[in-house]
PDB file of C-alpha atoms in Angstrom:
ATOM      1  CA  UNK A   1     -10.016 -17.195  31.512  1.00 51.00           C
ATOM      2  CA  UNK A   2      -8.951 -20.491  29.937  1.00 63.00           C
ATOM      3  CA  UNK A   3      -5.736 -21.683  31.518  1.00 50.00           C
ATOM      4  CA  UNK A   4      -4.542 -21.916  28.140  1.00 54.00           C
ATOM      5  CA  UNK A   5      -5.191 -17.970  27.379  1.00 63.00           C
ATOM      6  CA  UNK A   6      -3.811 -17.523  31.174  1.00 55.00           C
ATOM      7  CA  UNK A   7      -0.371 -19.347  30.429  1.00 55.00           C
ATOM      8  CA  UNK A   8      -0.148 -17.631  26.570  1.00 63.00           C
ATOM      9  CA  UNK A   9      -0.661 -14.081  28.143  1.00 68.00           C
ATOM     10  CA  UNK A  10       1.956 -14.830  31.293  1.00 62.00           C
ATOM     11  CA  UNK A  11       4.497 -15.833  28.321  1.00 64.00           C
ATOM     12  CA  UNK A  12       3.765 -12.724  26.264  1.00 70.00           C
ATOM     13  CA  UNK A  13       4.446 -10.560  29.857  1.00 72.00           C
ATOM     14  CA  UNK A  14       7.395 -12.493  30.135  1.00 68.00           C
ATOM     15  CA  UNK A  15       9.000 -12.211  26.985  1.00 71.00           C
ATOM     16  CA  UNK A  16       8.282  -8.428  26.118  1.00 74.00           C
ATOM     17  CA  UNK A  17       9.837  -7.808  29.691  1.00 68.00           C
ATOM     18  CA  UNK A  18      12.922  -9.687  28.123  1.00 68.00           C
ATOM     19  CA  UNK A  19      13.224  -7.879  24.752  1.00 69.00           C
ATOM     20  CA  UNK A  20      12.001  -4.493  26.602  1.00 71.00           C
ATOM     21  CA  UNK A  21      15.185  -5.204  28.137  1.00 64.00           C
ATOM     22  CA  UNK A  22      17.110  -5.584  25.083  1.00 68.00           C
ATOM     23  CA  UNK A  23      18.070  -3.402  22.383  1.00 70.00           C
ATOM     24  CA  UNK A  24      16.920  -4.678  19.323  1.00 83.00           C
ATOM     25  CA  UNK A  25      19.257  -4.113  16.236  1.00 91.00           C
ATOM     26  CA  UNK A  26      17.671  -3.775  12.694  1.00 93.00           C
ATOM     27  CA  UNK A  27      19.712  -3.309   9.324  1.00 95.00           C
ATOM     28  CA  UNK A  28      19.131  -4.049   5.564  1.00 97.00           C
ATOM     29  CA  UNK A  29      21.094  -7.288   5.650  1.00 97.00           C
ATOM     30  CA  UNK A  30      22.518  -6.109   2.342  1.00 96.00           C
ATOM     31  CA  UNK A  31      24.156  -3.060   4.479  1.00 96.00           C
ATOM     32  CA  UNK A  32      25.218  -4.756   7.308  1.00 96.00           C
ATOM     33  CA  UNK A  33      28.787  -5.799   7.639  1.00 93.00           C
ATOM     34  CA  UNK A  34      28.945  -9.334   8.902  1.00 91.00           C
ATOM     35  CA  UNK A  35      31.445  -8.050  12.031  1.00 92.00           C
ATOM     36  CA  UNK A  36      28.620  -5.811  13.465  1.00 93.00           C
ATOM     37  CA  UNK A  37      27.004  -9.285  14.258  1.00 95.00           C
ATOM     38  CA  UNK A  38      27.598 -10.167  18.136  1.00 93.00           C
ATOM     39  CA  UNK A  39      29.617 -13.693  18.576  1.00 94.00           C
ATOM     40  CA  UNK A  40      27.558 -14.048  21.546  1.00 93.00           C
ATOM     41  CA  UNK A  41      24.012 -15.630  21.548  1.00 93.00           C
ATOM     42  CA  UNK A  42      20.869 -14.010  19.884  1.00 92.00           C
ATOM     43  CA  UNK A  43      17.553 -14.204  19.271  1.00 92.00           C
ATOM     44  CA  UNK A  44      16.702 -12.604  15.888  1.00 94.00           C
ATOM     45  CA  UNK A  45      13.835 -12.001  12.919  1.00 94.00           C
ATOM     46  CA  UNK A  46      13.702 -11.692   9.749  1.00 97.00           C
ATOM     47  CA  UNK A  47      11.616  -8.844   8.185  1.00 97.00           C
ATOM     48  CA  UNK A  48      10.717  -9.402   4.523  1.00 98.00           C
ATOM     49  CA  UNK A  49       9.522  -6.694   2.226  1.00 98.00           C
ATOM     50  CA  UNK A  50       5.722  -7.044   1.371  1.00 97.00           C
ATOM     51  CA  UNK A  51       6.244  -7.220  -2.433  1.00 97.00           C
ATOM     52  CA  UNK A  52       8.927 -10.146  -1.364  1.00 97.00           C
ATOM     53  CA  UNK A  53       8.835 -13.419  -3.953  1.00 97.00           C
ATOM     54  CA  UNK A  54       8.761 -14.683  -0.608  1.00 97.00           C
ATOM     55  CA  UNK A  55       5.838 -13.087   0.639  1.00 97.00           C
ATOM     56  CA  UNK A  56       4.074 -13.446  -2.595  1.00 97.00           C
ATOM     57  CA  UNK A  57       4.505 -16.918  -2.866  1.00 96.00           C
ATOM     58  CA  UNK A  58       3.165 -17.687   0.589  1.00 96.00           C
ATOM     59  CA  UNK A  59       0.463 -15.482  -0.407  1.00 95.00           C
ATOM     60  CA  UNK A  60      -0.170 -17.694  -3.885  1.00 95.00           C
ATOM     61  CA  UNK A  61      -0.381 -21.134  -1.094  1.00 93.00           C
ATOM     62  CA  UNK A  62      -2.964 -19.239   1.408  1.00 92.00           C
ATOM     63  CA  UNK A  63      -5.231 -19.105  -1.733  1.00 91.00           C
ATOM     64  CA  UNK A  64      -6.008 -22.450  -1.075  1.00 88.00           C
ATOM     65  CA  UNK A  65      -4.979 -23.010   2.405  1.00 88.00           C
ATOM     66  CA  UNK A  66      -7.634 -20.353   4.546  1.00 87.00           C
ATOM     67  CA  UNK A  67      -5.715 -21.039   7.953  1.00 90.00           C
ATOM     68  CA  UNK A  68      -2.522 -19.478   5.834  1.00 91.00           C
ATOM     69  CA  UNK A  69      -4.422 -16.397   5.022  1.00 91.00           C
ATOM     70  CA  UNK A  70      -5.589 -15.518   8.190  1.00 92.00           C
ATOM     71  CA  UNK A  71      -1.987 -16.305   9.760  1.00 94.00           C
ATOM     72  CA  UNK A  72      -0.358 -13.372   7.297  1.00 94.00           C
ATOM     73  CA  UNK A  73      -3.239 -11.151   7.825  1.00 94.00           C
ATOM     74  CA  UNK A  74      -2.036 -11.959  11.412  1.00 95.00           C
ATOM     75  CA  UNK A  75       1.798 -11.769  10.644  1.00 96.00           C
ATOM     76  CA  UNK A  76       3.665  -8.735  12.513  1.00 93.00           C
ATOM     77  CA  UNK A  77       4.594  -6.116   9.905  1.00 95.00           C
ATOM     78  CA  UNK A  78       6.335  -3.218  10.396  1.00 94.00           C
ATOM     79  CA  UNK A  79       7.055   0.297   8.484  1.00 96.00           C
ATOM     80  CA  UNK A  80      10.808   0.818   7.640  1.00 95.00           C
ATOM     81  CA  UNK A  81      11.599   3.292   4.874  1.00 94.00           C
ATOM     82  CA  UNK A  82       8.269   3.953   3.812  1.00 95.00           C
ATOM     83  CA  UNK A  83       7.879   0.278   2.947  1.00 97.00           C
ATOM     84  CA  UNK A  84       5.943  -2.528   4.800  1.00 98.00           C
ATOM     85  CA  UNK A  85       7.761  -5.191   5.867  1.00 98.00           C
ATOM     86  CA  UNK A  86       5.994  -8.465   7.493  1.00 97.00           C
ATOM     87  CA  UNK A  87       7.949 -11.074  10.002  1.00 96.00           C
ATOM     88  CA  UNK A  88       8.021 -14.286   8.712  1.00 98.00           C
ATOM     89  CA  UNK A  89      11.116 -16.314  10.388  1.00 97.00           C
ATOM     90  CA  UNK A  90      12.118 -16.284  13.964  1.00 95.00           C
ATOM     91  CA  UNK A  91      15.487 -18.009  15.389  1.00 94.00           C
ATOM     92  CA  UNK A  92      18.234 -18.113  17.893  1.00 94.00           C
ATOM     93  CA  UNK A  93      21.743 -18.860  18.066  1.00 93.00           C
ATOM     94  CA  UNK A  94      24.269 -19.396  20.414  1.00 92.00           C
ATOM     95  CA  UNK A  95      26.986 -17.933  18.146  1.00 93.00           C
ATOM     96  CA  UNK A  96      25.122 -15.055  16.279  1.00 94.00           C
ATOM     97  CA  UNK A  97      28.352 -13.857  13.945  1.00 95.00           C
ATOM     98  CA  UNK A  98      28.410 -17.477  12.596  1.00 95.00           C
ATOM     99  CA  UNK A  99      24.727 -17.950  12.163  1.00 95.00           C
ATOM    100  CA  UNK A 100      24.095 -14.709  10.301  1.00 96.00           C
ATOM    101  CA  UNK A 101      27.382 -15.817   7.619  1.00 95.00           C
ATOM    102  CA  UNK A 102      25.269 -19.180   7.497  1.00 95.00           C
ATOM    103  CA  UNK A 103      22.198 -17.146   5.950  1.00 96.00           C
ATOM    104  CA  UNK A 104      23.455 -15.165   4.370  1.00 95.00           C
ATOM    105  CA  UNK A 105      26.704 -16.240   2.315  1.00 91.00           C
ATOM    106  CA  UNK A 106      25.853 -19.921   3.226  1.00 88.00           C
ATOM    107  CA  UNK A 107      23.886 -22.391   1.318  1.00 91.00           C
ATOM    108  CA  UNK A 108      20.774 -24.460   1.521  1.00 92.00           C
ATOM    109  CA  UNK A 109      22.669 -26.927   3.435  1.00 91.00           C
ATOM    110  CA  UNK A 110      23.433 -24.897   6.103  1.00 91.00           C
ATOM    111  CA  UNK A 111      20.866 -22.791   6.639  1.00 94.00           C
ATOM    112  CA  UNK A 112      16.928 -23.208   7.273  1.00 92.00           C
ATOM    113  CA  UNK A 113      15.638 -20.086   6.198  1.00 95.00           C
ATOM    114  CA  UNK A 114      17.898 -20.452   2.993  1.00 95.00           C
ATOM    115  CA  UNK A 115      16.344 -24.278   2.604  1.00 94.00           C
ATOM    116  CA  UNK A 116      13.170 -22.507   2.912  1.00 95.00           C
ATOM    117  CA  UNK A 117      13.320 -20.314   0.478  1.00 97.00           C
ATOM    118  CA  UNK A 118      14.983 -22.036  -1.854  1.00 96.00           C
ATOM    119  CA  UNK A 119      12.263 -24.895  -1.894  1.00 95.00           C
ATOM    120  CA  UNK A 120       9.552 -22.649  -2.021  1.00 95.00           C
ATOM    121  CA  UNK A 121      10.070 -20.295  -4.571  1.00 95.00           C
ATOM    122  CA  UNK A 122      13.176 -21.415  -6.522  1.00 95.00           C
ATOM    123  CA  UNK A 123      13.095 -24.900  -7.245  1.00 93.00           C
ATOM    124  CA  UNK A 124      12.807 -28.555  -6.371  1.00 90.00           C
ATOM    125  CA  UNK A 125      16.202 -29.610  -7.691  1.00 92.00           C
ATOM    126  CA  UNK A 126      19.565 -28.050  -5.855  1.00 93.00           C
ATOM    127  CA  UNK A 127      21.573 -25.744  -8.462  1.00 93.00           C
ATOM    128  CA  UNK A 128      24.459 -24.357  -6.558  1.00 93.00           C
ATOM    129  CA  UNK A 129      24.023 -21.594  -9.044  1.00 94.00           C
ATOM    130  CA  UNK A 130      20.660 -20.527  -7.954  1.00 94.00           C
ATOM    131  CA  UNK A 131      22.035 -19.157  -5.031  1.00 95.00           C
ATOM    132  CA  UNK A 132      22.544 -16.104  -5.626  1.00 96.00           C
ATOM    133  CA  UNK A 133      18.462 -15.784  -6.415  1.00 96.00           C
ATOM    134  CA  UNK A 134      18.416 -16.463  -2.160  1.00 96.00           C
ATOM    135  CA  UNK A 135      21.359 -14.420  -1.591  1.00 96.00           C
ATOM    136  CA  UNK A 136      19.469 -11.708  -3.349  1.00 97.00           C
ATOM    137  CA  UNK A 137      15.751 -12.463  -1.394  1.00 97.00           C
ATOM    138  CA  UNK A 138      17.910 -11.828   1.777  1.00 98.00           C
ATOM    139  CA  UNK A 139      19.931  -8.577   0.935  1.00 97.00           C
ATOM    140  CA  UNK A 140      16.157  -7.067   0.494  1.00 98.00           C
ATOM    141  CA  UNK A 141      15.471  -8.078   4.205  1.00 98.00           C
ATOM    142  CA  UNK A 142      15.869  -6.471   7.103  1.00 97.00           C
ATOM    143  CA  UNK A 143      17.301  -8.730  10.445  1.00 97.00           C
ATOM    144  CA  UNK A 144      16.692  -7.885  13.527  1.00 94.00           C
ATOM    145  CA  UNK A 145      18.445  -9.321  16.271  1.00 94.00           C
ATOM    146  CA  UNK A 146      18.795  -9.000  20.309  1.00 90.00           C
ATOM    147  CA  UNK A 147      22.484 -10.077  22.007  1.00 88.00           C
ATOM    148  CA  UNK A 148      22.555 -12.208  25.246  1.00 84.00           C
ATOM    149  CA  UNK A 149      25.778 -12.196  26.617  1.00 81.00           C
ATOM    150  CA  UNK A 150      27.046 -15.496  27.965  1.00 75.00           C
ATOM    151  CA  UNK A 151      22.805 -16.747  28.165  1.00 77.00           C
ATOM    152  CA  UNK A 152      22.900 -19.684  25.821  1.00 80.00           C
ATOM    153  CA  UNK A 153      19.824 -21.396  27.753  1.00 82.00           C
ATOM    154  CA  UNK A 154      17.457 -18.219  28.267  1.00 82.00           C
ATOM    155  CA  UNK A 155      17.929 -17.928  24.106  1.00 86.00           C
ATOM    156  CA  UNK A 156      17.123 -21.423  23.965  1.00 86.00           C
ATOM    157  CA  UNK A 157      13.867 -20.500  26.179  1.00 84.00           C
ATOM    158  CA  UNK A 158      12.975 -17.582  24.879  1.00 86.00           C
ATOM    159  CA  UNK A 159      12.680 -18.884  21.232  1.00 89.00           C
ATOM    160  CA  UNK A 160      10.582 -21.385  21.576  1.00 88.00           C
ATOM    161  CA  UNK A 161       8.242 -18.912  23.638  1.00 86.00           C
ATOM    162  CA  UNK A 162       8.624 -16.411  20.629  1.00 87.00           C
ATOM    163  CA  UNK A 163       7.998 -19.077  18.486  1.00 90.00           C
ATOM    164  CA  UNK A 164       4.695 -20.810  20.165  1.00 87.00           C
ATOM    165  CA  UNK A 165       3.049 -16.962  20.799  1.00 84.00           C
ATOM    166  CA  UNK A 166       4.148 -15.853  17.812  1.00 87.00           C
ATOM    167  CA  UNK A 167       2.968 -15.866  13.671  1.00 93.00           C
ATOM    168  CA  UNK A 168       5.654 -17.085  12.071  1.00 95.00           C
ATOM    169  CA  UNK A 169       4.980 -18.482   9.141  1.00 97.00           C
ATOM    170  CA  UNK A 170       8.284 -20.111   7.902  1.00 97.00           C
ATOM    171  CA  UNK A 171       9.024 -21.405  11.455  1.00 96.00           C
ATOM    172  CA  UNK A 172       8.083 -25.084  11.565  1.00 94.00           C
ATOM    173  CA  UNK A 173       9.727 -26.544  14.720  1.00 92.00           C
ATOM    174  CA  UNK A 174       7.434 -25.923  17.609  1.00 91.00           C
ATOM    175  CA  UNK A 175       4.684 -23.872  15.570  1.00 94.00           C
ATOM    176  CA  UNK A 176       1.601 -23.807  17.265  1.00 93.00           C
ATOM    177  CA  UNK A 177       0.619 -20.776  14.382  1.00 93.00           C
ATOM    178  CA  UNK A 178       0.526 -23.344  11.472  1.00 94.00           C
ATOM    179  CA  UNK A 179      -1.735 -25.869  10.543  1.00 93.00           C
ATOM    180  CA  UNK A 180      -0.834 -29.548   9.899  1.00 94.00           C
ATOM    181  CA  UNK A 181      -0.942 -28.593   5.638  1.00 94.00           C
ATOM    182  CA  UNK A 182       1.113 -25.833   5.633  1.00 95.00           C
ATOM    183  CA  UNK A 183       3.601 -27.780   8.009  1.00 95.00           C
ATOM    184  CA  UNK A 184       3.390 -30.718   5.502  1.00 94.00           C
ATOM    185  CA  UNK A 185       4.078 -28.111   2.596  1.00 93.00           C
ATOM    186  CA  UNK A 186       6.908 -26.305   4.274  1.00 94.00           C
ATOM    187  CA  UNK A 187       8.399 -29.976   5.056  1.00 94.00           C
ATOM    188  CA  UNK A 188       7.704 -31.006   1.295  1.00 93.00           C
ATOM    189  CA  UNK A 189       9.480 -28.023  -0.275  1.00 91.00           C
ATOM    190  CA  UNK A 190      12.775 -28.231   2.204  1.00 90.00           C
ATOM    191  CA  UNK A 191      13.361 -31.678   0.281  1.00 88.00           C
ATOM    192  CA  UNK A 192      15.304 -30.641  -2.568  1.00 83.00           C
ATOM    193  CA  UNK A 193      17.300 -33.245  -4.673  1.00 73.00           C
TER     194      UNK A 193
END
């Protein structure tokens, strides 16, 4: 076994023993109330529905990006209601409360997933009008997140192992899973004027 495959399966071990650990949480962000959210640190993903403008969009790109279509056929989904739902964004945060009001009652400015979206499938040009249109991409999400009392530096640690094993396709910082075009594209559409 490559050493490469080696270290990338010791990682996997190593994180599922972490998050075996953990109770995961996972709500409709449009039913969760904001106080529910630990103030301690978190890792936590966001599940978007399969008939998502997000998920359509990225499926519109991988029609002419190939390495994009085989990283959402490879994209963790999940059944919740009778619906699929695939994982595109992974994150941390040392103060979860605050980072979960920064996505979702935030703006663009303050939030990377929000940025995200926004660029790819609202517009080019900042409206503070448009959003709401995020705002209402989000509240058909699911988050899930794990708590970590007082562990700011295993968060830190375990994200970017979540994020380099991982196929997370709106992730961009330390992304093995994307190619250099769809990291150039994701960079591209977070510049909005």
């Amino acid at each position: 076994m490559k050493f490469k495959n080696l270290l990338k399966k010791h990682c996997t071990e190593t994180v599922q023993i972490v998050l075996d650990g953990m109770q995961p949480n996972l709500r409709k962000v449009s039913e969760i109330k904001p106080a529910t959210i630990p103030k301690e640190p978190i890792l936590y993903r966001w599940w978007f529905p399969n008939d998502s403008v997000v998920v359509n969009t990225l499926r519109a790109h991988a029609q002419k990006n190939k390495e994009l279509i085989n990283l959402l056929i490879e994209v963790e989904t999940r059944e919740i209601e009778r619906k699929t739902y695939l994982a595109l964004y992974f994150g941390k945060s040392n103060k979860g409360y605050r980072r979960f009001i920064q996505h979702t009652t935030g703006n663009v400015h303050t939030s990377t997933i929000r940025h995200t979206i926004y660029g790819l499938c609202i517009s080019d040009k900042y409206n503070k009008t448009k959003e709401k249109e995020v705002s209402a991409i989000l509240d058909e999400c699911y988050f899930e997140w794990y708590s970590f009392k007082d562990e700011e530096e295993l968060v830190e640690c375990l994200e970017s192992l979540c994020i380099a094993i991982g196929k997370y396709p709106l992730n961009v910082e330390g992304n093995p899973a994307i190619n250099d075009e769809w990291r150039e594209t994701l960079m591209s559409k977070r510049k909005i004027d």
